[in-house]
Amino acid sequence: MKKLSLYIHIPVCTKKCYYCDFYSESSYSELIAPYIHALSYEWELVSHQFNLCDAIVDTIYIGGGTPSLLPEKLWNILVRELFARLNHSNTMEWSIECNPDSFTSEKAYMYAQSGVNRLTFGIQSLFDEELKLLGRIHTVKRALDVLNDKSLEKFDSIGADLMYGIPDQTVKSFSESLQTLLSSSYLKHLSAYELIIEPATQLGRIQKKLSFPDEEAVIEMVGELLDKTGRYGFNRYEISNFAKSGFNCRHNEIYWEHEPYIGLGASAHSYIHPYRWSNSRDIREYITMMNKGELPLDEKERINSDTLAREMVFLGFRRCCGLNENLFEIKTGKNFIEWAGFEKIEKFIKMGIINYQKPWYRLSESGFLIADAVAREFF
Ligand code: SF4
């Protein structure tokens, strides 16, 4: 039996955040109901085409957009038409992304009853001025009420996303947001990302008028992140991800390990070796294709062993466990040292950027600060 992970994309948001360049529709759109029905048609098509009807689903991740905006009626349709028909492992990890503004205790109980065992909240900051600057619609009070909601005890794991490098953010304000978040008794997982400004977003258009923390301040924020997560018992397992012991996000690890996954919905990506493909980004086109019984394919790429090798280096160097040379050889058919170049590896080891402990090559803490640049040296 094949093991498989499923990603389900729910492209609805109440309002566009100022930094976001993901595709999403208004939550009031009349397209959402047909879209939810179409997700199960897509699974029917894709599972037959790739011979996955008896696959055992080991992780499900419902992301967006804002999946917690789905009303009870549509959630029940999704569960009845899609999830209730899947074969899944007894230990399946099932996550759903929630935003504080659309989360309710009633929805939490509904998710728990369906089998969801992991919630993750887009908190981003615990300062109202920073949230406003980002265009988030929740307040700090709302975020804290949600993080202390008793319904959260129904789940195995609660996660949160936090941002640094926000305009006008200080090391002190980031540190306070972080400390408050880590003090939450339910929290088991933290994703902390630097704000990246995309030109086509609202922040991108006014970027020159904004005042961003300088490089020194950002490095201090990362220092605070490492220090405080360590003190609160969160282990870093990837460059931006921290978890209490036993609470790593398995779904993320599937992506990083190049294991098979199917993404359902507009703009979702799938990977069944050697192919990776993405769906049409447009929800209308997606529904039309489903109505015609055609897969909503946008782009398809054959991943050859060189591309796979580069991706394994890029992702492996972002993980604290590092890159496993044995796995590299099994997946790519290449010997890592021969492929990467002995001299280059030796240079990084001497500089204290890469550590080697058979069979793992991992970046040191100083290496993590330049992880992408180190990976690029091998491309
Ligand atoms: S809620 Fe998430 S997906 Fe929606 S606009 Fe904001 S950042 Fe983008």
Coordinates of C-alpha atoms and ligand atoms in Angstrom, one line a residue:
M1 CA 0.0 0.0 0.0
K2 CA 1.3 3.4 -0.9
K3 CA 1.5 6.2 1.7
L4 CA 0.3 9.6 0.6
S5 CA -0.1 13.1 1.8
L6 CA -2.9 15.4 0.8
Y7 CA -3.0 19.1 0.6
I8 CA -6.3 20.9 0.2
H9 CA -6.3 24.5 -0.9
I10 CA -9.2 26.8 0.3
P11 CA -8.6 30.1 -1.6
V12 CA -11.0 32.4 0.3
C13 CA -10.1 35.4 2.5
T14 CA -12.2 38.1 4.1
K15 CA -9.8 40.7 3.0
K16 CA -6.4 40.7 1.3
C17 CA -3.5 41.2 3.7
Y18 CA -1.1 43.9 2.5
Y19 CA 1.9 41.6 2.1
C20 CA 0.1 38.6 0.5
D21 CA 0.5 37.6 -3.1
F22 CA -1.4 34.3 -2.9
Y23 CA -4.5 33.9 -5.0
S24 CA -7.7 34.2 -3.0
E25 CA -11.3 35.0 -3.5
S26 CA -13.8 36.9 -1.3
S27 CA -15.4 34.6 1.3
Y28 CA -18.8 35.9 0.0
S29 CA -18.2 34.5 -3.4
E30 CA -20.9 32.3 -4.8
L31 CA -18.2 30.1 -6.2
I32 CA -17.2 28.6 -2.9
A33 CA -19.9 25.9 -2.7
P34 CA -19.3 24.5 -6.2
Y35 CA -15.6 24.7 -5.4
I36 CA -16.0 22.5 -2.4
H37 CA -17.9 19.9 -4.4
A38 CA -15.2 20.0 -7.1
L39 CA -12.5 19.1 -4.7
S40 CA -13.9 15.6 -4.3
Y41 CA -14.3 15.2 -8.1
E42 CA -10.6 16.1 -8.5
W43 CA -9.6 13.4 -6.0
E44 CA -11.7 10.9 -8.0
L45 CA -9.9 11.8 -11.2
V46 CA -6.4 12.1 -9.8
S47 CA -6.6 8.9 -7.7
H48 CA -7.8 6.9 -10.7
Q49 CA -5.2 8.4 -13.0
F50 CA -2.3 7.7 -10.6
N51 CA -3.6 4.5 -9.2
L52 CA -4.0 5.9 -5.7
C53 CA -7.4 4.6 -4.9
D54 CA -6.0 2.3 -2.2
A55 CA -3.3 4.7 -1.0
I56 CA -3.1 5.2 2.7
V57 CA -3.3 8.9 3.5
D58 CA -0.9 9.7 6.3
T59 CA -1.2 13.5 6.5
I60 CA -3.8 16.0 5.4
Y61 CA -3.1 19.7 5.4
I62 CA -5.9 22.2 4.7
G63 CA -4.3 25.5 3.9
G64 CA -5.3 28.7 2.2
G65 CA -6.5 31.3 2.0
T66 CA -8.4 31.0 5.2
P67 CA -9.9 27.5 5.6
S68 CA -11.5 28.5 8.9
L69 CA -13.8 30.8 6.9
L70 CA -15.7 27.7 5.6
P71 CA -19.2 27.6 7.2
E72 CA -20.3 24.4 9.0
K73 CA -22.5 23.4 6.0
L74 CA -19.6 23.4 3.5
W75 CA -17.2 21.8 6.0
N76 CA -19.7 18.9 6.4
I77 CA -19.9 18.5 2.6
L78 CA -16.1 18.4 2.4
V79 CA -15.9 15.7 5.1
R80 CA -18.8 13.7 3.7
E81 CA -17.7 13.8 0.0
L82 CA -13.9 13.6 0.4
F83 CA -12.4 12.8 3.8
A84 CA -14.9 10.1 4.8
R85 CA -14.0 8.2 1.6
L86 CA -10.2 8.1 2.1
N87 CA -8.2 5.3 3.5
H88 CA -6.1 6.7 6.2
S89 CA -3.6 5.5 8.7
N90 CA -4.6 5.3 12.4
T91 CA -2.0 7.9 13.2
M92 CA -2.9 10.3 10.4
E93 CA -1.9 13.9 11.1
W94 CA -4.7 16.2 10.0
S95 CA -4.0 20.0 10.1
I96 CA -6.1 23.0 9.3
E97 CA -5.0 26.6 9.1
C98 CA -7.1 29.0 11.0
N99 CA -7.2 32.8 11.3
P100 CA -8.2 34.3 14.7
D101 CA -11.0 36.4 13.1
S102 CA -12.9 33.4 11.7
F103 CA -12.1 30.8 14.4
T104 CA -14.8 29.9 16.9
S105 CA -15.0 27.3 19.6
E106 CA -17.9 25.7 17.7
K107 CA -15.8 25.3 14.6
A108 CA -13.0 23.8 16.8
Y109 CA -15.4 21.1 18.2
M110 CA -16.6 20.4 14.7
Y111 CA -13.0 19.9 13.4
A112 CA -12.1 17.7 16.3
Q113 CA -15.2 15.6 15.7
S114 CA -14.2 15.1 12.1
G115 CA -10.8 13.9 13.1
V116 CA -8.6 17.0 12.7
N117 CA -5.9 16.8 15.3
R118 CA -3.7 19.9 14.6
L119 CA -4.6 23.6 14.3
T120 CA -2.3 26.3 13.2
F121 CA -3.1 30.0 13.6
G122 CA -1.9 33.0 11.6
I123 CA -1.0 35.3 14.5
Q124 CA 2.0 37.1 12.9
S125 CA 2.4 39.7 15.7
L126 CA 1.0 40.6 19.1
F127 CA 1.1 44.4 18.5
D128 CA -2.0 46.0 17.0
E129 CA 0.0 48.6 15.1
E130 CA 2.0 45.9 13.4
L131 CA -1.1 43.9 12.6
K132 CA -2.6 47.0 11.0
L133 CA 0.4 47.6 8.9
L134 CA 0.3 44.1 7.6
G135 CA -3.4 44.5 6.8
R136 CA -4.4 41.7 9.1
I137 CA -8.0 42.0 10.3
H138 CA -7.7 40.5 13.8
T139 CA -6.6 42.3 16.9
V140 CA -4.2 41.3 19.6
K141 CA -7.1 40.7 22.0
R142 CA -8.8 38.4 19.6
A143 CA -5.5 36.4 19.0
L144 CA -5.0 36.0 22.7
D145 CA -8.6 35.0 23.3
V146 CA -8.3 32.3 20.6
L147 CA -4.9 31.0 21.9
N148 CA -6.5 30.6 25.4
D149 CA -9.7 29.0 24.1
K150 CA -10.6 25.9 26.0
S151 CA -11.6 24.1 22.8
L152 CA -7.9 23.9 21.9
E153 CA -7.4 21.1 24.4
K154 CA -9.3 18.8 21.9
F155 CA -6.2 18.8 19.6
D156 CA -2.9 17.0 19.8
S157 CA -1.0 20.1 18.6
I158 CA -1.5 23.8 18.2
G159 CA 0.8 25.9 16.1
A160 CA 1.2 29.6 15.3
D161 CA 2.9 31.7 12.6
L162 CA 4.9 34.7 13.6
M163 CA 6.7 37.4 11.5
Y164 CA 9.8 39.4 11.9
G165 CA 11.2 42.3 9.8
I166 CA 7.8 44.1 9.8
P167 CA 8.0 47.8 9.1
D168 CA 8.5 49.8 12.3
Q169 CA 8.9 46.6 14.3
T170 CA 11.6 46.7 17.0
V171 CA 13.7 43.9 18.5
K172 CA 11.7 44.6 21.7
S173 CA 8.3 44.4 20.1
F174 CA 9.2 41.2 18.3
S175 CA 10.6 39.7 21.5
E176 CA 7.5 40.5 23.4
S177 CA 5.2 39.0 20.8
L178 CA 7.4 35.9 20.8
Q179 CA 7.4 35.6 24.6
T180 CA 3.7 36.0 24.9
L181 CA 3.1 33.4 22.2
L182 CA 5.6 30.9 23.7
S183 CA 3.9 31.3 27.1
S184 CA 0.6 30.0 25.7
S185 CA 0.0 26.6 27.4
Y186 CA -1.5 25.0 24.2
L187 CA 1.3 26.0 21.8
K188 CA 3.4 23.1 20.5
H189 CA 4.7 24.4 17.2
L190 CA 6.0 27.8 15.9
S191 CA 6.8 28.9 12.4
A192 CA 8.7 32.2 12.4
Y193 CA 9.3 33.9 9.0
E194 CA 11.0 37.1 7.9
L195 CA 8.5 39.4 6.0
I196 CA 9.4 39.3 2.3
I197 CA 8.0 42.1 0.3
E198 CA 6.6 41.0 -3.1
P199 CA 6.4 43.9 -5.6
A200 CA 2.8 43.1 -6.7
T201 CA 1.4 43.5 -3.1
Q202 CA 0.0 46.6 -1.4
L203 CA 3.2 46.8 0.8
G204 CA 5.3 46.3 -2.4
R205 CA 3.8 49.3 -3.9
I206 CA 4.6 51.6 -1.0
Q207 CA 7.8 49.8 0.0
K208 CA 10.0 52.9 -0.4
K209 CA 7.9 54.9 2.1
L210 CA 8.2 52.2 4.8
S211 CA 10.8 51.9 7.4
F212 CA 12.1 48.4 7.8
P213 CA 14.2 47.1 10.7
D214 CA 17.9 47.1 9.5
E215 CA 20.0 44.0 9.0
E216 CA 21.5 44.2 12.5
A217 CA 18.0 44.4 14.1
V218 CA 16.8 41.4 12.0
I219 CA 19.9 39.4 13.2
E220 CA 19.0 40.4 16.8
M221 CA 15.4 39.2 16.2
V222 CA 16.7 35.8 15.0
G223 CA 18.9 35.7 18.1
E224 CA 15.9 36.4 20.3
L225 CA 14.0 33.7 18.4
L226 CA 16.7 31.0 19.0
D227 CA 17.2 32.0 22.6
K228 CA 13.5 32.2 23.6
T229 CA 12.4 29.1 21.7
G230 CA 15.2 27.2 23.4
R231 CA 14.2 28.4 26.8
Y232 CA 10.6 27.4 26.3
G233 CA 11.5 23.9 25.2
F234 CA 10.9 24.3 21.4
N235 CA 13.5 22.6 19.2
R236 CA 14.4 24.1 15.9
Y237 CA 13.9 21.4 13.3
E238 CA 14.0 23.6 10.2
I239 CA 15.3 27.1 9.5
S240 CA 11.9 28.6 10.2
N241 CA 10.2 25.9 12.3
F242 CA 10.3 25.0 16.0
A243 CA 8.4 22.4 17.9
K244 CA 8.1 20.8 21.3
S245 CA 9.5 17.3 21.2
G246 CA 7.4 15.0 19.1
F247 CA 5.4 17.8 17.5
N248 CA 7.2 18.5 14.3
C249 CA 4.8 19.0 11.4
R250 CA 4.9 15.7 9.6
H251 CA 3.2 17.1 6.5
N252 CA 6.0 19.6 6.0
E253 CA 8.6 16.9 6.4
I254 CA 6.9 15.0 3.6
Y255 CA 7.6 17.9 1.3
W256 CA 11.2 18.2 2.4
E257 CA 11.8 14.5 2.0
H258 CA 10.4 14.4 -1.6
E259 CA 7.7 11.9 -0.6
P260 CA 4.5 11.8 -2.7
Y261 CA 1.7 14.3 -2.1
I262 CA -1.4 15.3 -4.0
G263 CA -2.6 18.9 -3.8
L264 CA -6.3 19.4 -4.5
G265 CA -7.9 22.8 -5.4
A266 CA -7.0 25.9 -7.4
S267 CA -3.2 26.5 -7.5
A268 CA -2.4 23.4 -5.4
H269 CA 0.8 21.5 -6.3
S270 CA 1.3 17.7 -6.4
Y271 CA 4.4 15.5 -6.6
I272 CA 4.5 11.8 -7.6
H273 CA 8.1 11.1 -8.6
P274 CA 9.2 11.9 -11.3
Y275 CA 6.5 14.5 -11.9
R276 CA 5.5 17.7 -10.2
W277 CA 2.5 19.7 -11.4
S278 CA 0.3 22.6 -10.4
N279 CA -3.4 23.3 -10.9
S280 CA -4.9 26.3 -12.5
R281 CA -4.7 29.2 -10.2
D282 CA -8.2 30.5 -11.1
I283 CA -11.1 29.2 -9.2
R284 CA -13.5 29.7 -12.1
E285 CA -11.3 27.8 -14.5
Y286 CA -10.7 25.1 -11.9
I287 CA -14.5 24.5 -11.5
T288 CA -15.1 24.6 -15.2
M289 CA -12.4 21.9 -15.8
M290 CA -13.9 19.8 -13.0
N291 CA -17.3 20.1 -14.6
K292 CA -15.9 18.8 -17.8
G293 CA -14.2 15.9 -16.0
E294 CA -10.7 17.1 -16.9
L295 CA -7.7 17.6 -14.5
P296 CA -7.2 21.3 -13.9
L297 CA -3.5 21.1 -14.9
D298 CA -1.5 24.4 -15.2
E299 CA 2.1 23.3 -15.4
K300 CA 3.8 19.9 -15.3
E301 CA 7.5 19.3 -14.8
R302 CA 9.6 16.1 -15.0
I303 CA 12.0 16.2 -12.1
N304 CA 15.3 14.7 -13.4
S305 CA 18.1 13.6 -11.1
D306 CA 20.0 16.9 -11.3
T307 CA 17.0 18.9 -10.3
L308 CA 16.2 16.5 -7.6
A309 CA 19.8 16.7 -6.3
R310 CA 19.6 20.5 -6.2
E311 CA 16.3 20.5 -4.4
M312 CA 17.6 17.9 -1.9
V313 CA 20.6 20.2 -1.1
F314 CA 18.4 23.3 -0.8
L315 CA 15.9 21.7 1.5
G316 CA 18.4 19.5 3.4
F317 CA 20.5 22.5 4.3
R318 CA 17.4 24.2 5.8
R319 CA 16.8 21.3 8.1
C320 CA 18.5 20.8 11.4
C321 CA 19.0 17.1 10.8
G322 CA 20.7 18.1 7.5
L323 CA 21.2 16.3 4.3
N324 CA 21.5 12.5 4.4
E325 CA 24.1 11.3 1.9
N326 CA 22.7 7.8 1.8
L327 CA 19.2 9.0 1.0
F328 CA 20.7 11.4 -1.5
E329 CA 22.3 8.5 -3.3
I330 CA 19.1 6.3 -3.2
K331 CA 16.9 9.1 -4.5
T332 CA 19.2 10.7 -7.1
G333 CA 21.5 7.8 -8.0
K334 CA 24.5 10.1 -7.4
N335 CA 27.2 10.1 -4.8
F336 CA 26.9 13.3 -2.8
I337 CA 30.6 14.1 -2.5
E338 CA 31.2 13.5 -6.2
W339 CA 28.2 15.5 -7.2
A340 CA 28.9 18.4 -4.8
G341 CA 32.7 18.4 -5.2
F342 CA 35.1 17.3 -2.5
E343 CA 37.0 20.6 -2.3
K344 CA 33.9 22.7 -2.0
I345 CA 32.6 20.6 0.9
E346 CA 36.0 20.5 2.6
K347 CA 36.2 24.4 2.3
F348 CA 32.8 24.8 4.1
I349 CA 33.7 22.3 6.8
K350 CA 37.0 24.1 7.5
M351 CA 35.0 27.4 7.6
G352 CA 32.7 25.9 10.3
I353 CA 29.7 26.4 8.0
I354 CA 29.0 22.7 7.3
N355 CA 29.4 19.9 9.9
Y356 CA 29.7 16.3 8.8
Q357 CA 28.7 13.3 11.0
K358 CA 28.2 10.3 8.8
P359 CA 25.7 10.2 7.0
W360 CA 24.6 13.8 7.7
Y361 CA 25.8 17.0 6.3
R362 CA 24.3 19.8 8.3
L363 CA 24.7 23.6 8.5
S364 CA 26.1 25.1 11.7
E365 CA 24.3 28.0 13.3
S366 CA 26.4 30.5 11.4
G367 CA 25.7 28.5 8.3
F368 CA 22.0 28.8 8.8
L369 CA 22.3 32.6 8.5
I370 CA 23.5 32.1 4.9
A371 CA 21.7 28.8 4.1
D372 CA 20.4 29.8 0.7
A373 CA 23.7 31.2 -0.4
V374 CA 25.5 28.0 0.7
A375 CA 23.0 25.9 -1.2
R376 CA 23.4 28.1 -4.3
E377 CA 27.2 27.3 -4.3
F378 CA 26.2 23.7 -5.3
F379 CA 23.8 24.7 -8.1
Ligands
SF4_1 S1 -5.3 35.5 5.3 FE1 -3.4 34.5 4.5 S2 -4.0 34.0 2.4 FE2 -5.5 35.4 3.1 S3 -4.8 37.4 2.4 FE3 -4.0 37.1 4.5 S4 -2.0 36.2 4.3 FE4 -3.0 36.0 2.3

